[in-house]
Amino acid sequence: MREAQRRAAAAAFLTLVAGTLLACLASISTSSLGSSGKGVGRTGRTLPNRVLINRNAAGLGLLAQRQLRRRRQIQCHSEAEIRAITKQTMDYLMASAPEGSQMREAVSILDGFMNEYADSNIKANTPASKYKEIMTQSVKLMGEALAKGHQFDILHRAIREPFDYYRFGVEFFRPLLEMDSSKLLGGENLEKIVSYIERGENVILLSNHQTEVDPQAIEILLEEADCDLASQLIFVAGHKVTTDPLAIPFSLGQNLLSIHSKKYIENPPEKKAEKQAHNTKTMKKMQGLLEEGGTFLWVAPSGGRDRPDPLTREFVVAPFDERSIQMFKLMAQKAEGSSGRKTHFFPMSMLTHELVPPPDGIKAGVGEKRSAKRGAACIWFGDEVTDDHSAGRSKEAQKIFYDSIMNQVIEKYDTLKNDRSEQLKKMAAQI
């Protein structure tokens, strides 16, 4: 009965979304942007027309001033339209969602997220016409996720057609990245990773984890670096990204191996056996991928996102689970023994918490509130860590391997954090 009520409410939500979007399209015009002569590039940023002018002309200063005024007029006009699109859509949804319903809860979460998302798009100079397209797609897809959900396989492959969920997710989150402040370091190690994958060997990235949009942040920065591996990455992901209606549309565009984190395995207690069985199937699938070769995996051995220190409020890298790392090592050794496919381990440091920061506490359920702030995304591919086979499986050898990974992640993260702190100070001094 409750499931039937949920589906009925979701169906009403979809009808509501359609009506809202039609109302927005009817009442808000972006024709002025369409006639401005501006074009939208792959990054969604406004690209100025190329104007051929005589740099020695006396009227250059006046022409430049006119162009600057025109740009500002367009930006102000676009900002007003973006705010109008967001407000009208969310006000309508909120007013029509029944009190106490799942739909009302989802709309409440979406309201805060979308208002911050609008601010980020304004700062990114996203044209209103592009923003309207993003809003139309995202609210529709989230409504569908609420109505039908999605049964993810143990290994989910990104859905690229007839609708390209991968490209949707990348372009949705692209305006959140301050590209001038973002960076990808360890390019020489990325080149090694590409060569390993190309010759059919495996690579496992052992990384810290800070935000739900880490996959898209990685993919955007890899695309900016002209690396074709972005869409080949398989993310080992927790259950929330496959069950939360607000996350499902973005998860559909990723390659995922779903697993239940140890932090949540016993919540609720009656689901523990079922979750353990699911994890066993995931490990078996992962073993098969390593034996096939050419597998590119991203794993967060901490089992969750980094959190800020309660006193300093600075994000700190959560400790990796040593047993998890040893498990991946054993799987790699088994794959090489059975198929000859070698697996390479690379530590990875990520500073991405400015984009969609996690809540302070650990919440096992779905439906956590989200923000969509604009900020820097910085990643660093560390040096490959190799196993000392001569030491066997001794505790000493295991500790050396773990420390080599953990120390690199922390060291490189601290460098990224300090660089970003200095950058922010310089930006503040210029205001």
Short mmCIF file of C-alpha atoms in Angstrom, two decimals:
data_model
loop_
_atom_site.label_atom_id
_atom_site.label_comp_id
_atom_site.label_asym_id
_atom_site.label_seq_id
_atom_site.Cartn_x
_atom_site.Cartn_y
_atom_site.Cartn_z
CA MET A 1 0.00 0.00 0.00
CA ARG A 2 2.76 2.42 0.95
CA GLU A 3 4.60 1.61 -2.28
CA ALA A 4 1.46 2.33 -4.29
CA GLN A 5 1.06 5.66 -2.49
CA ARG A 6 4.69 6.51 -3.18
CA ARG A 7 4.30 5.81 -6.87
CA ALA A 8 1.06 7.81 -7.02
CA ALA A 9 2.75 10.76 -5.34
CA ALA A 10 5.69 10.42 -7.70
CA ALA A 11 3.39 10.39 -10.72
CA ALA A 12 1.81 13.61 -9.45
CA PHE A 13 5.31 15.02 -9.01
CA LEU A 14 6.16 14.31 -12.63
CA THR A 15 2.97 16.00 -13.80
CA LEU A 16 3.81 18.95 -11.60
CA VAL A 17 7.33 19.17 -13.01
CA ALA A 18 6.03 19.21 -16.57
CA GLY A 19 3.56 21.98 -15.78
CA THR A 20 6.18 24.01 -13.96
CA LEU A 21 8.68 23.84 -16.77
CA LEU A 22 6.06 24.82 -19.33
CA ALA A 23 5.12 27.78 -17.15
CA CYS A 24 8.76 28.81 -16.93
CA LEU A 25 9.21 28.55 -20.67
CA ALA A 26 6.08 30.61 -21.28
CA SER A 27 6.82 33.38 -18.80
CA ILE A 28 10.60 33.78 -18.98
CA SER A 29 12.26 34.76 -22.25
CA THR A 30 15.92 34.34 -23.06
CA SER A 31 15.62 35.68 -26.59
CA SER A 32 17.83 38.63 -25.78
CA LEU A 33 20.69 36.24 -25.10
CA GLY A 34 20.02 34.41 -28.32
CA SER A 35 20.48 37.62 -30.28
CA SER A 36 23.56 38.77 -28.43
CA GLY A 37 25.97 37.05 -30.75
CA LYS A 38 27.45 35.01 -27.96
CA GLY A 39 28.24 31.33 -28.20
CA VAL A 40 28.42 28.65 -25.57
CA GLY A 41 31.51 26.47 -25.48
CA ARG A 42 31.92 22.94 -24.12
CA THR A 43 32.46 24.31 -20.63
CA GLY A 44 29.18 26.23 -20.68
CA ARG A 45 31.01 29.55 -20.34
CA THR A 46 30.20 32.53 -22.54
CA LEU A 47 32.64 32.95 -25.38
CA PRO A 48 33.06 36.52 -26.64
CA ASN A 49 32.84 37.23 -30.35
CA ARG A 50 36.13 37.74 -32.09
CA VAL A 51 36.17 41.35 -33.24
CA LEU A 52 38.74 42.47 -35.79
CA ILE A 53 39.85 45.95 -34.84
CA ASN A 54 42.71 48.28 -35.67
CA ARG A 55 44.75 48.49 -32.48
CA ASN A 56 46.08 51.87 -33.59
CA ALA A 57 42.60 53.34 -34.08
CA ALA A 58 41.78 56.33 -31.91
CA GLY A 59 38.39 54.86 -31.09
CA LEU A 60 39.75 51.68 -29.48
CA GLY A 61 39.16 52.87 -25.92
CA LEU A 62 35.55 53.83 -26.65
CA LEU A 63 34.89 50.54 -28.46
CA ALA A 64 36.34 48.53 -25.57
CA GLN A 65 34.16 50.43 -23.10
CA ARG A 66 31.04 49.73 -25.16
CA GLN A 67 31.86 46.03 -25.36
CA LEU A 68 32.43 45.90 -21.60
CA ARG A 69 29.10 47.64 -20.91
CA ARG A 70 27.36 45.22 -23.29
CA ARG A 71 28.88 42.23 -21.49
CA ARG A 72 27.77 43.55 -18.13
CA GLN A 73 24.24 44.15 -19.44
CA ILE A 74 24.08 40.59 -20.73
CA GLN A 75 25.40 39.18 -17.46
CA CYS A 76 22.89 41.16 -15.38
CA HIS A 77 20.06 40.12 -17.68
CA SER A 78 21.16 36.49 -17.50
CA GLU A 79 21.41 36.65 -13.70
CA ALA A 80 17.85 37.97 -13.37
CA GLU A 81 16.53 35.23 -15.64
CA ILE A 82 18.42 32.47 -13.80
CA ARG A 83 17.01 33.63 -10.48
CA ALA A 84 13.51 33.91 -11.95
CA ILE A 85 13.68 30.39 -13.43
CA THR A 86 14.87 28.93 -10.13
CA LYS A 87 12.42 30.80 -7.90
CA GLN A 88 9.36 30.17 -10.05
CA THR A 89 10.13 26.47 -10.41
CA MET A 90 10.91 25.80 -6.76
CA ASP A 91 8.08 27.98 -5.38
CA TYR A 92 5.61 26.12 -7.54
CA LEU A 93 6.94 22.72 -6.52
CA MET A 94 6.99 23.59 -2.83
CA ALA A 95 3.46 24.99 -2.83
CA SER A 96 2.08 21.90 -4.56
CA ALA A 97 3.91 19.20 -2.55
CA PRO A 98 1.68 17.76 0.23
CA GLU A 99 2.88 18.35 3.79
CA GLY A 100 4.61 15.30 5.30
CA SER A 101 4.98 13.53 1.96
CA GLN A 102 8.19 12.07 0.51
CA MET A 103 7.76 14.49 -2.35
CA ARG A 104 7.74 17.46 0.06
CA GLU A 105 10.92 16.22 1.72
CA ALA A 106 12.65 15.81 -1.65
CA VAL A 107 11.52 19.27 -2.81
CA SER A 108 12.77 20.85 0.46
CA ILE A 109 16.22 19.35 -0.10
CA LEU A 110 16.16 20.30 -3.76
CA ASP A 111 15.15 23.90 -2.98
CA GLY A 112 18.31 24.76 -1.04
CA PHE A 113 20.51 22.90 -3.49
CA MET A 114 19.03 24.58 -6.57
CA ASN A 115 19.25 28.09 -5.13
CA GLU A 116 22.95 27.61 -4.42
CA TYR A 117 23.33 25.97 -7.82
CA ALA A 118 21.79 29.07 -9.40
CA ASP A 119 24.32 31.29 -7.57
CA SER A 120 27.17 29.10 -8.83
CA ASN A 121 25.91 29.32 -12.42
CA ILE A 122 25.66 33.10 -12.17
CA LYS A 123 29.28 33.27 -10.98
CA ALA A 124 30.25 30.92 -13.84
CA ASN A 125 28.53 33.22 -16.38
CA THR A 126 26.25 30.43 -17.55
CA PRO A 127 23.80 31.79 -20.15
CA ALA A 128 20.18 31.70 -18.95
CA SER A 129 19.17 29.59 -21.95
CA LYS A 130 21.75 26.95 -20.99
CA TYR A 131 20.67 27.09 -17.35
CA LYS A 132 17.03 26.60 -18.34
CA GLU A 133 18.01 23.49 -20.29
CA ILE A 134 19.94 22.12 -17.29
CA MET A 135 17.04 22.79 -14.92
CA THR A 136 14.56 21.14 -17.27
CA GLN A 137 16.67 17.99 -17.54
CA SER A 138 17.70 17.72 -13.90
CA VAL A 139 14.29 18.20 -12.30
CA LYS A 140 12.70 15.82 -14.80
CA LEU A 141 15.34 13.13 -14.14
CA MET A 142 15.09 13.52 -10.37
CA GLY A 143 11.31 13.21 -10.64
CA GLU A 144 11.70 10.00 -12.63
CA ALA A 145 14.11 8.66 -10.01
CA LEU A 146 11.56 9.41 -7.29
CA ALA A 147 8.81 7.73 -9.31
CA LYS A 148 10.61 4.60 -10.45
CA GLY A 149 13.99 4.45 -8.80
CA HIS A 150 16.52 2.24 -10.55
CA GLN A 151 17.68 -1.28 -9.86
CA PHE A 152 21.45 -1.05 -10.16
CA ASP A 153 23.39 -4.18 -11.06
CA ILE A 154 26.44 -5.22 -9.03
CA LEU A 155 28.46 -3.70 -11.86
CA HIS A 156 26.62 -0.77 -13.40
CA ARG A 157 27.89 0.54 -16.70
CA ALA A 158 27.28 4.20 -17.51
CA ILE A 159 24.16 4.74 -19.64
CA ARG A 160 25.22 6.77 -22.68
CA GLU A 161 22.18 6.31 -24.94
CA PRO A 162 19.47 7.08 -25.87
CA PHE A 163 20.14 9.69 -23.15
CA ASP A 164 23.75 10.37 -22.19
CA TYR A 165 23.68 10.40 -18.36
CA TYR A 166 27.47 10.67 -18.22
CA ARG A 167 27.56 13.88 -20.22
CA PHE A 168 24.56 15.23 -18.30
CA GLY A 169 26.35 14.77 -14.97
CA VAL A 170 29.62 16.27 -16.17
CA GLU A 171 27.95 19.33 -17.67
CA PHE A 172 25.62 19.75 -14.66
CA PHE A 173 28.54 20.05 -12.26
CA ARG A 174 30.99 21.83 -14.57
CA PRO A 175 29.78 25.34 -13.51
CA LEU A 176 30.68 24.50 -9.89
CA LEU A 177 34.39 24.20 -10.73
CA GLU A 178 36.47 27.36 -10.69
CA MET A 179 38.69 26.19 -13.51
CA ASP A 180 41.26 28.96 -12.96
CA SER A 181 41.75 27.71 -9.39
CA SER A 182 41.45 23.98 -10.10
CA LYS A 183 44.38 21.81 -11.05
CA LEU A 184 45.53 18.29 -11.84
CA LEU A 185 49.01 17.35 -10.62
CA GLY A 186 51.09 14.22 -11.14
CA GLY A 187 50.80 14.29 -14.90
CA GLU A 188 53.79 11.98 -15.31
CA ASN A 189 52.01 9.36 -13.18
CA LEU A 190 48.81 9.82 -15.19
CA GLU A 191 50.84 9.02 -18.33
CA LYS A 192 52.01 5.78 -16.69
CA ILE A 193 48.41 4.91 -15.82
CA VAL A 194 47.31 5.44 -19.42
CA SER A 195 50.11 3.19 -20.70
CA TYR A 196 49.25 0.42 -18.22
CA ILE A 197 45.58 0.45 -19.20
CA GLU A 198 46.41 0.51 -22.91
CA ARG A 199 48.46 -2.67 -22.61
CA GLY A 200 45.71 -4.50 -20.75
CA GLU A 201 46.97 -4.16 -17.18
CA ASN A 202 44.93 -2.90 -14.22
CA VAL A 203 45.19 0.29 -12.19
CA ILE A 204 43.64 0.90 -8.78
CA LEU A 205 43.53 4.46 -7.45
CA LEU A 206 43.50 4.52 -3.64
CA SER A 207 42.07 7.93 -2.83
CA ASN A 208 40.58 10.08 -0.14
CA HIS A 209 36.97 11.11 -0.75
CA GLN A 210 35.37 14.47 0.01
CA THR A 211 32.18 15.04 -1.96
CA GLU A 212 29.48 13.23 -3.88
CA VAL A 213 30.67 14.93 -7.05
CA ASP A 214 34.21 13.51 -6.84
CA PRO A 215 33.56 11.33 -9.93
CA GLN A 216 32.48 14.31 -12.04
CA ALA A 217 35.33 16.46 -10.68
CA ILE A 218 37.85 13.80 -11.70
CA GLU A 219 36.24 13.40 -15.11
CA ILE A 220 36.13 17.14 -15.80
CA LEU A 221 39.80 17.60 -14.88
CA LEU A 222 40.81 14.54 -16.94
CA GLU A 223 38.89 15.89 -19.92
CA GLU A 224 40.57 19.28 -19.49
CA ALA A 225 43.90 17.40 -19.56
CA ASP A 226 42.81 15.67 -22.81
CA CYS A 227 42.86 12.25 -21.12
CA ASP A 228 40.53 9.75 -22.74
CA LEU A 229 40.31 7.54 -19.63
CA ALA A 230 37.71 9.73 -17.91
CA SER A 231 34.72 7.65 -18.99
CA GLN A 232 36.49 4.32 -18.34
CA LEU A 233 36.90 4.80 -14.59
CA ILE A 234 34.92 2.41 -12.39
CA PHE A 235 34.03 3.86 -9.00
CA VAL A 236 33.58 1.62 -5.97
CA ALA A 237 30.56 3.39 -4.46
CA GLY A 238 28.41 3.19 -1.36
CA HIS A 239 24.73 2.31 -1.38
CA LYS A 240 23.45 5.89 -0.98
CA VAL A 241 24.40 6.97 -4.50
CA THR A 242 22.22 4.19 -5.92
CA THR A 243 19.17 4.75 -3.69
CA ASP A 244 18.85 8.51 -3.16
CA PRO A 245 16.49 10.01 -5.80
CA LEU A 246 18.61 13.16 -6.00
CA ALA A 247 21.77 11.14 -6.68
CA ILE A 248 20.41 8.46 -9.01
CA PRO A 249 20.41 10.55 -12.26
CA PHE A 250 24.12 11.26 -11.79
CA SER A 251 24.95 7.69 -10.73
CA LEU A 252 23.34 6.38 -13.92
CA GLY A 253 26.13 8.12 -15.84
CA GLN A 254 28.94 6.42 -13.93
CA ASN A 255 30.57 3.00 -14.01
CA LEU A 256 29.86 1.72 -10.50
CA LEU A 257 30.64 -1.25 -8.32
CA SER A 258 28.24 -0.83 -5.42
CA ILE A 259 29.24 -1.91 -1.94
CA HIS A 260 27.98 -1.41 1.60
CA SER A 261 30.50 0.43 3.76
CA LYS A 262 31.53 -1.14 7.04
CA LYS A 263 30.24 2.01 8.71
CA TYR A 264 26.68 1.11 7.72
CA ILE A 265 26.78 -2.68 7.43
CA GLU A 266 24.88 -3.19 10.69
CA ASN A 267 22.30 -0.46 10.19
CA PRO A 268 19.64 -1.75 10.32
CA PRO A 269 20.70 -5.03 12.02
CA GLU A 270 18.16 -7.15 10.15
CA LYS A 271 19.78 -6.18 6.83
CA LYS A 272 23.32 -7.14 7.82
CA ALA A 273 23.31 -10.62 6.23
CA GLU A 274 21.79 -9.26 3.02
CA LYS A 275 24.41 -6.52 2.80
CA GLN A 276 27.24 -8.95 3.44
CA ALA A 277 25.96 -11.20 0.65
CA HIS A 278 25.82 -8.19 -1.68
CA ASN A 279 29.41 -7.25 -0.83
CA THR A 280 30.57 -10.81 -1.51
CA LYS A 281 29.03 -10.63 -5.00
CA THR A 282 30.72 -7.27 -5.58
CA MET A 283 34.13 -8.66 -4.61
CA LYS A 284 33.62 -11.62 -6.94
CA LYS A 285 32.74 -9.27 -9.81
CA MET A 286 35.78 -7.11 -9.06
CA GLN A 287 38.01 -10.17 -9.08
CA GLY A 288 36.68 -11.06 -12.51
CA LEU A 289 37.40 -7.56 -13.82
CA LEU A 290 41.00 -7.71 -12.61
CA GLU A 291 41.46 -11.08 -14.28
CA GLU A 292 40.08 -9.69 -17.56
CA GLY A 293 42.61 -6.84 -17.45
CA GLY A 294 42.46 -3.23 -18.57
CA THR A 295 40.38 -2.30 -15.50
CA PHE A 296 40.65 1.23 -14.07
CA LEU A 297 39.28 1.41 -10.51
CA TRP A 298 38.82 4.27 -8.04
CA VAL A 299 38.46 3.27 -4.39
CA ALA A 300 38.14 5.24 -1.13
CA PRO A 301 39.60 2.83 1.49
CA SER A 302 38.40 5.09 4.33
CA GLY A 303 34.85 3.89 3.64
CA GLY A 304 33.40 7.39 3.43
CA ARG A 305 33.97 11.10 2.93
CA ASP A 306 36.47 13.22 4.81
CA ARG A 307 35.02 15.50 7.49
CA PRO A 308 36.22 18.79 9.00
CA ASP A 309 38.09 18.80 12.29
CA PRO A 310 35.61 19.88 15.03
CA LEU A 311 38.05 22.49 16.39
CA THR A 312 39.81 23.92 13.34
CA ARG A 313 36.94 23.26 10.87
CA GLU A 314 39.58 22.27 8.31
CA PHE A 315 39.00 19.09 6.35
CA VAL A 316 41.36 16.25 7.21
CA VAL A 317 42.03 13.03 5.31
CA ALA A 318 40.17 10.16 6.93
CA PRO A 319 42.43 7.17 7.73
CA PHE A 320 42.33 4.34 5.21
CA ASP A 321 41.20 0.92 6.39
CA GLU A 322 44.33 -1.23 6.33
CA ARG A 323 42.40 -4.48 5.90
CA SER A 324 40.66 -3.11 2.80
CA ILE A 325 43.99 -2.24 1.19
CA GLN A 326 45.35 -5.70 1.97
CA MET A 327 42.23 -7.23 0.44
CA PHE A 328 42.83 -5.34 -2.82
CA LYS A 329 46.45 -6.49 -2.78
CA LEU A 330 45.40 -10.13 -2.40
CA MET A 331 42.86 -9.79 -5.20
CA ALA A 332 45.54 -8.30 -7.45
CA GLN A 333 47.95 -11.13 -6.67
CA LYS A 334 45.27 -13.72 -7.36
CA ALA A 335 44.37 -12.08 -10.69
CA GLU A 336 48.00 -12.00 -11.79
CA GLY A 337 48.46 -15.64 -10.79
CA SER A 338 45.41 -16.86 -12.69
CA SER A 339 45.46 -14.64 -15.79
CA GLY A 340 48.86 -12.94 -15.83
CA ARG A 341 47.21 -9.51 -15.66
CA LYS A 342 49.23 -7.24 -13.41
CA THR A 343 47.62 -4.61 -11.16
CA HIS A 344 49.26 -1.27 -10.32
CA PHE A 345 48.43 0.80 -7.23
CA PHE A 346 48.52 4.60 -7.25
CA PRO A 347 47.67 6.83 -4.28
CA MET A 348 45.50 9.82 -5.11
CA SER A 349 44.82 13.03 -3.18
CA MET A 350 41.65 15.07 -3.70
CA LEU A 351 40.68 18.52 -2.48
CA THR A 352 37.06 18.95 -3.59
CA HIS A 353 35.07 19.71 -0.43
CA GLU A 354 34.28 23.28 -1.52
CA LEU A 355 31.85 22.02 -4.18
CA VAL A 356 29.25 19.86 -2.40
CA PRO A 357 30.53 19.52 1.16
CA PRO A 358 29.27 16.57 3.23
CA PRO A 359 27.26 17.04 6.45
CA ASP A 360 29.27 17.25 9.66
CA GLY A 361 27.90 13.97 10.98
CA ILE A 362 27.70 10.53 9.43
CA LYS A 363 24.20 9.78 8.20
CA ALA A 364 23.37 6.26 7.09
CA GLY A 365 20.03 7.10 5.51
CA VAL A 366 19.35 8.72 2.17
CA GLY A 367 18.01 12.22 1.70
CA GLU A 368 20.76 14.30 3.30
CA LYS A 369 20.70 18.02 2.61
CA ARG A 370 23.14 19.23 -0.01
CA SER A 371 24.78 22.45 -1.08
CA ALA A 372 26.12 23.40 -4.51
CA LYS A 373 28.82 25.96 -3.93
CA ARG A 374 31.35 26.99 -6.53
CA GLY A 375 34.99 26.35 -5.73
CA ALA A 376 38.26 24.69 -6.65
CA ALA A 377 38.78 21.02 -7.41
CA CYS A 378 42.35 19.80 -7.12
CA ILE A 379 43.60 16.25 -7.61
CA TRP A 380 47.07 14.74 -7.47
CA PHE A 381 48.10 11.39 -8.92
CA GLY A 382 50.79 10.09 -6.58
CA ASP A 383 53.73 7.83 -7.33
CA GLU A 384 53.05 4.14 -7.91
CA VAL A 385 53.46 1.98 -4.82
CA THR A 386 54.85 -1.49 -5.47
CA ASP A 387 54.77 -4.51 -3.23
CA ASP A 388 57.94 -6.07 -1.90
CA HIS A 389 57.26 -9.71 -2.89
CA SER A 390 60.47 -10.85 -1.20
CA ALA A 391 58.95 -9.91 2.17
CA GLY A 392 55.98 -12.17 1.55
CA ARG A 393 52.76 -11.45 3.41
CA SER A 394 54.39 -10.51 6.68
CA LYS A 395 52.80 -7.86 8.85
CA GLU A 396 55.87 -5.73 8.31
CA ALA A 397 55.49 -5.84 4.52
CA GLN A 398 51.79 -5.02 4.81
CA LYS A 399 52.55 -2.05 7.05
CA ILE A 400 55.19 -0.70 4.64
CA PHE A 401 52.74 -0.91 1.74
CA TYR A 402 49.95 0.79 3.73
CA ASP A 403 52.20 3.55 5.06
CA SER A 404 53.59 4.28 1.59
CA ILE A 405 50.07 4.91 0.31
CA MET A 406 48.69 6.74 3.34
CA ASN A 407 51.70 9.01 3.71
CA GLN A 408 51.60 10.07 0.07
CA VAL A 409 47.89 10.86 0.19
CA ILE A 410 48.25 12.99 3.33
CA GLU A 411 51.44 14.72 2.19
CA LYS A 412 50.06 15.67 -1.20
CA TYR A 413 46.68 16.66 0.24
CA ASP A 414 48.39 18.99 2.73
CA THR A 415 50.26 20.61 -0.16
CA LEU A 416 47.02 21.09 -2.10
CA LYS A 417 45.33 22.50 1.00
CA ASN A 418 48.15 24.94 1.77
CA ASP A 419 48.34 26.09 -1.85
CA ARG A 420 44.60 26.69 -1.89
CA SER A 421 44.76 28.58 1.41
CA GLU A 422 47.42 30.93 0.03
CA GLN A 423 45.41 31.37 -3.14
CA LEU A 424 42.31 32.37 -1.18
CA LYS A 425 44.31 34.85 0.90
CA LYS A 426 45.64 36.54 -2.23
CA MET A 427 42.15 36.69 -3.72
CA ALA A 428 40.78 38.24 -0.51
CA ALA A 429 43.56 40.84 -0.48
CA GLN A 430 42.62 41.95 -4.01
CA ILE A 431 38.99 42.65 -3.11
#
